[in-house]
mmCIF file of C-alpha atoms in Angstrom:
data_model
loop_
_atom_site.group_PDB
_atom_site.id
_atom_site.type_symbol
_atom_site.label_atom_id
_atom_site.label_comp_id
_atom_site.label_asym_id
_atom_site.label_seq_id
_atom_site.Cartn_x
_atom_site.Cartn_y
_atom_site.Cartn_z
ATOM 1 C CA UNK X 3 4.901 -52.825 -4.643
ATOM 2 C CA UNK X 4 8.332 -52.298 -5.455
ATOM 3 C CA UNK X 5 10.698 -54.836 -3.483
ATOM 4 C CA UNK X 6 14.933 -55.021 -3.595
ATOM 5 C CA UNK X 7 16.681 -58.528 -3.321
ATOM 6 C CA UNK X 8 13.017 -60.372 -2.402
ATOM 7 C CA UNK X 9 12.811 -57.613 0.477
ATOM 8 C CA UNK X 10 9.969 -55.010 0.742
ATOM 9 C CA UNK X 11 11.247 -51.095 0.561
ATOM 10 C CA UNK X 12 11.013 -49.484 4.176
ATOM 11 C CA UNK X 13 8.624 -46.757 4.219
ATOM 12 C CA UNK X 14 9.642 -42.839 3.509
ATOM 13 C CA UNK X 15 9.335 -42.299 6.810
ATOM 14 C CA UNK X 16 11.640 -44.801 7.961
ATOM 15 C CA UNK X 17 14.547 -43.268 6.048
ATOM 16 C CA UNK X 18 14.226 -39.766 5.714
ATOM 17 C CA UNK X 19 17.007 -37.446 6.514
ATOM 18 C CA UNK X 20 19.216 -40.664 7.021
ATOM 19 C CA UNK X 21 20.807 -39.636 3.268
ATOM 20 C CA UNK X 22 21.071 -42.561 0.483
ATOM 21 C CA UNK X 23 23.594 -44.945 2.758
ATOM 22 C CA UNK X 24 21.080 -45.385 4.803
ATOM 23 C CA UNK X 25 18.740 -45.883 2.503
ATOM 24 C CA UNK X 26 20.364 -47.985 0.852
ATOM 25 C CA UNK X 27 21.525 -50.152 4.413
ATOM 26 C CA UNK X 28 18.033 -49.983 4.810
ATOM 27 C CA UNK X 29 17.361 -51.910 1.435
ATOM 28 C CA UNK X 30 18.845 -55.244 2.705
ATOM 29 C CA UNK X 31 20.091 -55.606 -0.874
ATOM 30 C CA UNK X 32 21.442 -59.680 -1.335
ATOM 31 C CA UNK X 33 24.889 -59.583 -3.614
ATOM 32 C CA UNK X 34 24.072 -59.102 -6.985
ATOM 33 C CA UNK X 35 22.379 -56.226 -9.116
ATOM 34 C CA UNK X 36 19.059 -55.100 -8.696
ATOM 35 C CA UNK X 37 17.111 -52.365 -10.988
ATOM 36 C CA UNK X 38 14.262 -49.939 -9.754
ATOM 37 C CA UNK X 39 12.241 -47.791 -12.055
ATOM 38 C CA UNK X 40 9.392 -45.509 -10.979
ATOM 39 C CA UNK X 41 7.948 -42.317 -12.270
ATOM 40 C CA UNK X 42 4.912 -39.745 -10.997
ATOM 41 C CA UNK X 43 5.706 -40.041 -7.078
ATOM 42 C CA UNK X 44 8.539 -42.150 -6.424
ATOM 43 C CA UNK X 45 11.918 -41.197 -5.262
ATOM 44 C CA UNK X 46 14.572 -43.802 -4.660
ATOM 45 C CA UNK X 47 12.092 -46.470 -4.869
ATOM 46 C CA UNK X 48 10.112 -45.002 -1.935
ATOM 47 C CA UNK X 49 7.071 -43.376 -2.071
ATOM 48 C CA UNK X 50 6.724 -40.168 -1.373
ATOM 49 C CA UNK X 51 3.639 -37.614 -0.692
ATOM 50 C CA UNK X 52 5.276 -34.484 0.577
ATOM 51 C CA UNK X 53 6.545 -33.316 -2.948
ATOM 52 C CA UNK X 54 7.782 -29.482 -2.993
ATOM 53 C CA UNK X 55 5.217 -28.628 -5.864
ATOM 54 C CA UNK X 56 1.689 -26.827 -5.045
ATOM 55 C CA UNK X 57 0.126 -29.262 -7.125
ATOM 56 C CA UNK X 58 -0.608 -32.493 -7.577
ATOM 57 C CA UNK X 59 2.201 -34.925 -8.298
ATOM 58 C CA UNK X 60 4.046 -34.003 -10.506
ATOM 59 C CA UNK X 61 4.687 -35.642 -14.171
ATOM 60 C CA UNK X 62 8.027 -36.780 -15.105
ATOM 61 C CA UNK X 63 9.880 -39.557 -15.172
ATOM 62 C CA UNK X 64 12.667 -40.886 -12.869
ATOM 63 C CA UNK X 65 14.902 -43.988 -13.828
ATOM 64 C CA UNK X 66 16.949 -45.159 -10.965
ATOM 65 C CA UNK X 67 19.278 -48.331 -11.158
ATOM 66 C CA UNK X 68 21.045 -49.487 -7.879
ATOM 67 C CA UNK X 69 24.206 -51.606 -8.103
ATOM 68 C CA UNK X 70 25.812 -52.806 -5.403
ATOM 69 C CA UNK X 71 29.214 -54.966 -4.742
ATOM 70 C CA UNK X 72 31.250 -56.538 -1.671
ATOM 71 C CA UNK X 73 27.737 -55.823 0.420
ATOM 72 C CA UNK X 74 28.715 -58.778 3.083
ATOM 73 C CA UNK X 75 32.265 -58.255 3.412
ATOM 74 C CA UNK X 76 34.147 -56.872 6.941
ATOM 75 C CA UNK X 77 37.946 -56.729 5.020
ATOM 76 C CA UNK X 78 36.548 -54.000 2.819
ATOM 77 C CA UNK X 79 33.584 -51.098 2.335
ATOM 78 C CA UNK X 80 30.612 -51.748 0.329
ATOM 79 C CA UNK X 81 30.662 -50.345 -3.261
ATOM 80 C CA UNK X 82 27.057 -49.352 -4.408
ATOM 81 C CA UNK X 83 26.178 -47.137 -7.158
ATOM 82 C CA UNK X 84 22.891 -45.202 -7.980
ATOM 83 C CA UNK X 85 22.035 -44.171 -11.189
ATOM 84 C CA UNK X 86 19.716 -41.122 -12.227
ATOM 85 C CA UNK X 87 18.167 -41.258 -14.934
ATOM 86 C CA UNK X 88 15.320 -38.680 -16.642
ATOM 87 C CA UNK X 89 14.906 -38.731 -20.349
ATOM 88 C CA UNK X 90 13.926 -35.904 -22.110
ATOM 89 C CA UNK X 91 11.057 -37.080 -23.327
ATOM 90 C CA UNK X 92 9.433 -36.900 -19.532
ATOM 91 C CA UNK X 93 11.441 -34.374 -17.902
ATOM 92 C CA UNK X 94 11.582 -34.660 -13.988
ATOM 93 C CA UNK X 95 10.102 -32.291 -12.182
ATOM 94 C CA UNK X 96 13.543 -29.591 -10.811
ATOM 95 C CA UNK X 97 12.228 -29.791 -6.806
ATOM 96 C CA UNK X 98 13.515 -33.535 -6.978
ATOM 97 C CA UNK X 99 17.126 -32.331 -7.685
ATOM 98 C CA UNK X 100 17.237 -30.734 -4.512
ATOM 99 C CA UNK X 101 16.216 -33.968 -2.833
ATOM 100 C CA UNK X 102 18.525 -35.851 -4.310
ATOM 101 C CA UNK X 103 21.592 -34.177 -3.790
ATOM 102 C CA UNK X 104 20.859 -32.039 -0.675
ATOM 103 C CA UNK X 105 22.465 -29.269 -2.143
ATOM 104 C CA UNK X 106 21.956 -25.791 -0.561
ATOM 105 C CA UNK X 107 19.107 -24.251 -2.691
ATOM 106 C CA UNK X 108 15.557 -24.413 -2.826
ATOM 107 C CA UNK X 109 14.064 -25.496 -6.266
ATOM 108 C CA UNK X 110 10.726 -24.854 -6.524
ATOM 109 C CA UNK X 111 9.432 -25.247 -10.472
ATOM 110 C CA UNK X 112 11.164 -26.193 -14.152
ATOM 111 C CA UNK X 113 11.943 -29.356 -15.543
ATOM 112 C CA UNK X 114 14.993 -31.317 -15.922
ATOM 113 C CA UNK X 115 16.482 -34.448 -17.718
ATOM 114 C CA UNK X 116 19.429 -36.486 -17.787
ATOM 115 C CA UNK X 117 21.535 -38.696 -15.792
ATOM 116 C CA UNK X 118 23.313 -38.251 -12.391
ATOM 117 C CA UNK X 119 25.923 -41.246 -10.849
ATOM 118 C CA UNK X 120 26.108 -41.038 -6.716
ATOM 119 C CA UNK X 121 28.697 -43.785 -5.775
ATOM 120 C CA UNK X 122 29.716 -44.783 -2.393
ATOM 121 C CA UNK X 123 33.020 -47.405 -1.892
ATOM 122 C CA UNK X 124 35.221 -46.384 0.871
ATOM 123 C CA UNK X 125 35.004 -44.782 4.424
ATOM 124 C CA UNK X 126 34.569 -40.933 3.055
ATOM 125 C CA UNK X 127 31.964 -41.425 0.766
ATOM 126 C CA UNK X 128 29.798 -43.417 3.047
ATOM 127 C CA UNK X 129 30.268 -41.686 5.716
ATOM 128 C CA UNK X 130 31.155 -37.914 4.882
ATOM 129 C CA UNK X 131 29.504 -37.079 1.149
ATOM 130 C CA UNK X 132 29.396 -39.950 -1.829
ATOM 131 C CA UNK X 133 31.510 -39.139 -5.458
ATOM 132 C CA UNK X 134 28.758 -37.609 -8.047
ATOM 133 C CA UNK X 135 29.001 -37.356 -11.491
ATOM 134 C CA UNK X 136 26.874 -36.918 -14.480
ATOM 135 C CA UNK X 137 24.961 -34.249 -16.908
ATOM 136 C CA UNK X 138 21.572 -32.294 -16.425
ATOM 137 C CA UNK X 139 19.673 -30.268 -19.168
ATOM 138 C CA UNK X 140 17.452 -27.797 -16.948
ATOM 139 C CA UNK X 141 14.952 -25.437 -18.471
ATOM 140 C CA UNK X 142 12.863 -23.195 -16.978
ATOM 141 C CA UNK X 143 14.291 -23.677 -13.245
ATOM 142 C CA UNK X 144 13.715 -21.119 -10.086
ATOM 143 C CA UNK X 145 15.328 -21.382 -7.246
ATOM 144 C CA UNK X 146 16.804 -19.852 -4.287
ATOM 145 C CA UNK X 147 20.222 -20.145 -3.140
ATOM 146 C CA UNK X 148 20.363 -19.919 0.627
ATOM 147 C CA UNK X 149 21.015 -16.224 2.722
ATOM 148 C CA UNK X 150 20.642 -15.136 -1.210
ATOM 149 C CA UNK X 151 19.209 -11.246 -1.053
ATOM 150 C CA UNK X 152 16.414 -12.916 -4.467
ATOM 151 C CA UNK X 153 15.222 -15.421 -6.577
ATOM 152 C CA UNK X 154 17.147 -16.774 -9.487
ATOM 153 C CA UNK X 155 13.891 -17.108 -11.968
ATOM 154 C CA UNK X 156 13.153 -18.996 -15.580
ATOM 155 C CA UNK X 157 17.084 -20.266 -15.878
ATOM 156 C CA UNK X 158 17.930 -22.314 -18.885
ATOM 157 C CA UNK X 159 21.131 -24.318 -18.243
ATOM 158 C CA UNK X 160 23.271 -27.446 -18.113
ATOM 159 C CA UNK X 161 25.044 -28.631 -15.107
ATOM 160 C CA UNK X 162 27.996 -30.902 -15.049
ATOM 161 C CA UNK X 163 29.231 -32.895 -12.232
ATOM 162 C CA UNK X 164 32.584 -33.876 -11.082
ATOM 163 C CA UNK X 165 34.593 -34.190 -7.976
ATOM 164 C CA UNK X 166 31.489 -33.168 -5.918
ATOM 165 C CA UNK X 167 31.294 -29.669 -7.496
ATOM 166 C CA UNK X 168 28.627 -28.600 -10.237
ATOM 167 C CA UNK X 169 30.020 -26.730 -13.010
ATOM 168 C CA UNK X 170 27.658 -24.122 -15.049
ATOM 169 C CA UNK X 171 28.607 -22.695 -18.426
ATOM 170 C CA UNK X 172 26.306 -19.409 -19.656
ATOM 171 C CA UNK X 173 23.348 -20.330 -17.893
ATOM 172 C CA UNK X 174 20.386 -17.577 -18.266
ATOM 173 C CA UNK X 175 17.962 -16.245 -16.655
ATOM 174 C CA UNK X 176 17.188 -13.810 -13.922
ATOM 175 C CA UNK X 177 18.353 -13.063 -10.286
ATOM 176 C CA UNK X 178 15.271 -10.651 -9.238
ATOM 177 C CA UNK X 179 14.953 -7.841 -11.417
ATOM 178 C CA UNK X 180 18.855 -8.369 -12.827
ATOM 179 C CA UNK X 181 19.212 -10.346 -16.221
ATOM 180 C CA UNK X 182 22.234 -12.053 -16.148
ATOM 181 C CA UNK X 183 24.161 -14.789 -18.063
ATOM 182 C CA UNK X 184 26.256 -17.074 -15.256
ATOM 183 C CA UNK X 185 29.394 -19.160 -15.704
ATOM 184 C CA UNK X 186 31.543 -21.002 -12.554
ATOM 185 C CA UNK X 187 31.106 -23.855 -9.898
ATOM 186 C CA UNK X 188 29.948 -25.084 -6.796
ATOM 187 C CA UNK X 189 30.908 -27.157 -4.289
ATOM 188 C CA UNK X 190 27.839 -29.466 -2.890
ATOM 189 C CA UNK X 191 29.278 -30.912 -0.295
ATOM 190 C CA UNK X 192 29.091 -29.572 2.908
ATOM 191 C CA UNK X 193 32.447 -28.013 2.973
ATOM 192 C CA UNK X 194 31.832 -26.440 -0.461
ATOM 193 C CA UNK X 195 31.804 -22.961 -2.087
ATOM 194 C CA UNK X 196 30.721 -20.913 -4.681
ATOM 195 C CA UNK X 197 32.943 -19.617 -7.621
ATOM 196 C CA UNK X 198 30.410 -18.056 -10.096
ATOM 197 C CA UNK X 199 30.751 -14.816 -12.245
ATOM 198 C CA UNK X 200 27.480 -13.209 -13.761
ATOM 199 C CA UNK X 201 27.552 -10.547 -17.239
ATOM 200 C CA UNK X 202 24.536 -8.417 -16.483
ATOM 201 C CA UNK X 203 23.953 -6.282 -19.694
ATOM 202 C CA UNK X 204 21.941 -3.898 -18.303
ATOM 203 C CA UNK X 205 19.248 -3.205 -14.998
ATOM 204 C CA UNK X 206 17.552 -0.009 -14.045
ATOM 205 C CA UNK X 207 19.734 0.983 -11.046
ATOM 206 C CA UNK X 208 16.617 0.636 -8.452
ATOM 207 C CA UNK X 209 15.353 -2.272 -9.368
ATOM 208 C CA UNK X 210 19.594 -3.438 -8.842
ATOM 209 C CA UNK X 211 18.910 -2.007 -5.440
ATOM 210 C CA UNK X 212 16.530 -3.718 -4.465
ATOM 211 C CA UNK X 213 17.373 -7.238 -5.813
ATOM 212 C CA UNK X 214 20.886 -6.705 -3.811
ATOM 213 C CA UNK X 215 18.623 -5.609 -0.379
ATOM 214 C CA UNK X 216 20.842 -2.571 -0.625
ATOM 215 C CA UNK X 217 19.765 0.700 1.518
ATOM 216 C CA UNK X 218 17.942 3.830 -0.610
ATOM 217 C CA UNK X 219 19.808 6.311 -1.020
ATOM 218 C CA UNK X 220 19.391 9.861 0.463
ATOM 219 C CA UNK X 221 18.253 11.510 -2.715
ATOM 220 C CA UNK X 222 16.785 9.936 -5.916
ATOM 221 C CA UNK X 223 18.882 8.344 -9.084
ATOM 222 C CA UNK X 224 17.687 7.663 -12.260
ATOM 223 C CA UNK X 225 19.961 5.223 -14.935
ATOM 224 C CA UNK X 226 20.668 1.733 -15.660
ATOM 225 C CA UNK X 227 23.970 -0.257 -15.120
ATOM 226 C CA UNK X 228 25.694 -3.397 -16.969
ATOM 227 C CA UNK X 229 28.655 -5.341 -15.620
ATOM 228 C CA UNK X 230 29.848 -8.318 -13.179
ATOM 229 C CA UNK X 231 28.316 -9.606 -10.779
ATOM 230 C CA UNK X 232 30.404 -12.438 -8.446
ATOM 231 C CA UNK X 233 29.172 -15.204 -5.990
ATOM 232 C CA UNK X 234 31.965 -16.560 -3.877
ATOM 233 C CA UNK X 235 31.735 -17.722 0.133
ATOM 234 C CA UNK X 236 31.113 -20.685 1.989
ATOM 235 C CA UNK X 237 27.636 -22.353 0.451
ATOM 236 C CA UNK X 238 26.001 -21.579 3.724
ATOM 237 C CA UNK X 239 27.286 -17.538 3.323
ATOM 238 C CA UNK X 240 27.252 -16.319 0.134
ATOM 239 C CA UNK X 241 28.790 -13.139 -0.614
ATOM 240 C CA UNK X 242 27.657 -10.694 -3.810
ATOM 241 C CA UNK X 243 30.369 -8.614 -5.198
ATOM 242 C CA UNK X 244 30.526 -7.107 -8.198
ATOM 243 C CA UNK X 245 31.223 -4.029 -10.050
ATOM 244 C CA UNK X 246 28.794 -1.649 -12.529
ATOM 245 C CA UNK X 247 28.935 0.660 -15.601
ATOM 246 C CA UNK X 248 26.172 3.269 -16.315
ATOM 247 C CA UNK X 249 24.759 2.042 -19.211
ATOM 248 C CA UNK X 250 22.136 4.398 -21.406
ATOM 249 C CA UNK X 251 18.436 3.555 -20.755
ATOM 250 C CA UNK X 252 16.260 1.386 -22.671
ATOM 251 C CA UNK X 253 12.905 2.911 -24.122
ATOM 252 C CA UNK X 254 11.260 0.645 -22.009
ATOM 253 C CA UNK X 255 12.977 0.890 -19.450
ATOM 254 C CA UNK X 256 12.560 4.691 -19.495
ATOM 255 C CA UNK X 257 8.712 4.302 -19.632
ATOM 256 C CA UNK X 258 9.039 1.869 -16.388
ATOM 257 C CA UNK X 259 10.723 4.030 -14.368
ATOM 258 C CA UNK X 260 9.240 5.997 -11.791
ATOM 259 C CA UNK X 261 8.732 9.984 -11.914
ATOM 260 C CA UNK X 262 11.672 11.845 -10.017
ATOM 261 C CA UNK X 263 13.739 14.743 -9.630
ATOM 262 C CA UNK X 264 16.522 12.690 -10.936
ATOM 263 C CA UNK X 265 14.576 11.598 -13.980
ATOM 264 C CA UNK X 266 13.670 15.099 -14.890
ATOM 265 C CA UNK X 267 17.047 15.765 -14.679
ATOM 266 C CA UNK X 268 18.294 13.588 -17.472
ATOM 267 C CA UNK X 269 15.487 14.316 -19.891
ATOM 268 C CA UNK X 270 16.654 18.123 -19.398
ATOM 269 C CA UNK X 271 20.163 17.489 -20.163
ATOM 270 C CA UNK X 272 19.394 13.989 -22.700
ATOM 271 C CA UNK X 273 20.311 15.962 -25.849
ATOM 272 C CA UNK X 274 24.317 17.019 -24.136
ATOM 273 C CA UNK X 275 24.718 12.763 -23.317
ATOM 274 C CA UNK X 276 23.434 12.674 -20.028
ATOM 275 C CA UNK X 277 22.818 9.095 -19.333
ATOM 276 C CA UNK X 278 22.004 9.223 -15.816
ATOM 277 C CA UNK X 279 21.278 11.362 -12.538
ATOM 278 C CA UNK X 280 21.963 11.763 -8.407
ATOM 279 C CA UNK X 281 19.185 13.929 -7.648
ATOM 280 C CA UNK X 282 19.813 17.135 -9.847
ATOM 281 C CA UNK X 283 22.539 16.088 -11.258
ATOM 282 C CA UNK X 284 22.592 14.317 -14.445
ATOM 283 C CA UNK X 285 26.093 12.809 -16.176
ATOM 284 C CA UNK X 286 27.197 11.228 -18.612
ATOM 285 C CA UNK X 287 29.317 8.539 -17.163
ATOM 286 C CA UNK X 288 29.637 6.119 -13.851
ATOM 287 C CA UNK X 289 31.230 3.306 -12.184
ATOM 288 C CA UNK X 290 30.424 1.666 -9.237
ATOM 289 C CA UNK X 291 31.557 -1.377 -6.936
ATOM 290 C CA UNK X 292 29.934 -3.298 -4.128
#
């Protein structure tokens, strides 16, 4: 029942994958300011069914004001700007992020709140990627970035945006097995990259394997590493580099590990510092990069 300028909104169908310009084309808005609000189903005014949640709709609340200027003109582009807004008190649902921006991840559960701008006014933003800019508060968030060898699971963090990159400052969580605490940026436009650094403190070196889709080794090892991991590439390519420091064992981490040559080897030799093990061989120290 929701209607812009006196006009019904178009149908879901009618606009999807056309991006907000044409959404917002699509509108018909007359000159002036007009407000939406919806919450539990709506996105951009227009209803939607296909949510990316297994269950029902979800709850949350989305706040979205539309303002538009010089919408009839030919000497100059329209100027419109859409305004996010979840409160913390109904925190959207995370999937919707993804649908709003387009950026290259797939968000599949947490909440989030705050307030995103997207602003078009001149022949780039309407017709390449529109200026965003704002503040979100996420909390419990998976996701995957694409070609990415995991998940990224139960990450607290809050993303800034400016100059169509989203900056990240100690966000937490876990990539796979690896528990990691993430600072950097992306780009999200569709020329954009990542620059993000990750502090692991400290992953049982197969379980690092396979998050990282990394071949087994020959022989068994037995240890657990700490140190950097880095995401940099094109957002369609991401590349994982990173270096690692054998790091002792945890108690629990000892009693999850799995019974091995390697293993036996460092509980034979635990008492003279040895930390770790390739096959028979147990040490005390290690470094590796990849």
């Amino acid at each position: 029942d929701l209607r812009t300028g006196g006009a019904p909104l178009p149908r879901w169908e009618e606009v999807s994958g056309r991006g907000l310009g044409a959404a917002l084309q699509l509108l018909k808005m007359r000159p002036g300011t007009h407000r939406l609000a919806m919450t539990r189903g709506a996105a951009l005014g227009l209803q939607r069914t296909d949510w990316a949640t297994p269950k029902d709709r979800p709850s949350g609340e989305l706040n979205v004001s539309i303002t538009g200027r010089h919408l009839f003109r030919s000497d100059r582009d329209a100027d419109v700007r859409a305004v996010f807004r979840s409160p913390p008190s109904h925190p959207l649902h995370a999937a919707n992020v993804e649908r709003i921006l387009g950026i290259p991840m797939d968000i599949y559960d947490g909440r989030v709140n705050g307030e995103l701008e997207v602003r078009m006014h001149d022949r780039k933003t309407w017709k390449e990627f529109p200026d965003i800019t704002g503040r979100l508060q996420c909390r419990g968030v998976n996701f995957h970035f694409w070609d990415a060898t995991d998940d990224f699971e139960d990450v607290n963090m809050n993303l800034y945006f400016e100059d169509n990159r989203m900056y990240l400052h100690r966000a937490a969580g876990r990539f796979g097995a690896i528990p990691l605490v993430a600072s950097g940026d992306l780009g999200i436009s569709p020329q954009g990259d990542y620059r993000i650094v990750a502090q692991v403190p400290g992953v049982e070196i197969n379980a690092l394997r396979e998050t990282l889709a990394a071949r087994p080794l020959p022989y068994p090892v037995h240890g657990s590493v700490g140190g950097t991991l880095h995401i940099s590439g094109d957002l369609e390519h991401p590349v994982y580099t990173g270096t690692a420091v054998a790091t002792a064992l945890t108690p629990e981490q000892l009693r999850m590990s799995a019974p091995s040559t390697a293993r036996d080897a460092v509980l034979a030799d635990a008492a003279e510092g040895a930390i770790g093990a390739y096959y028979k061989v147990p040490f005390k120290s290690a470094s590796l990069v990849f």
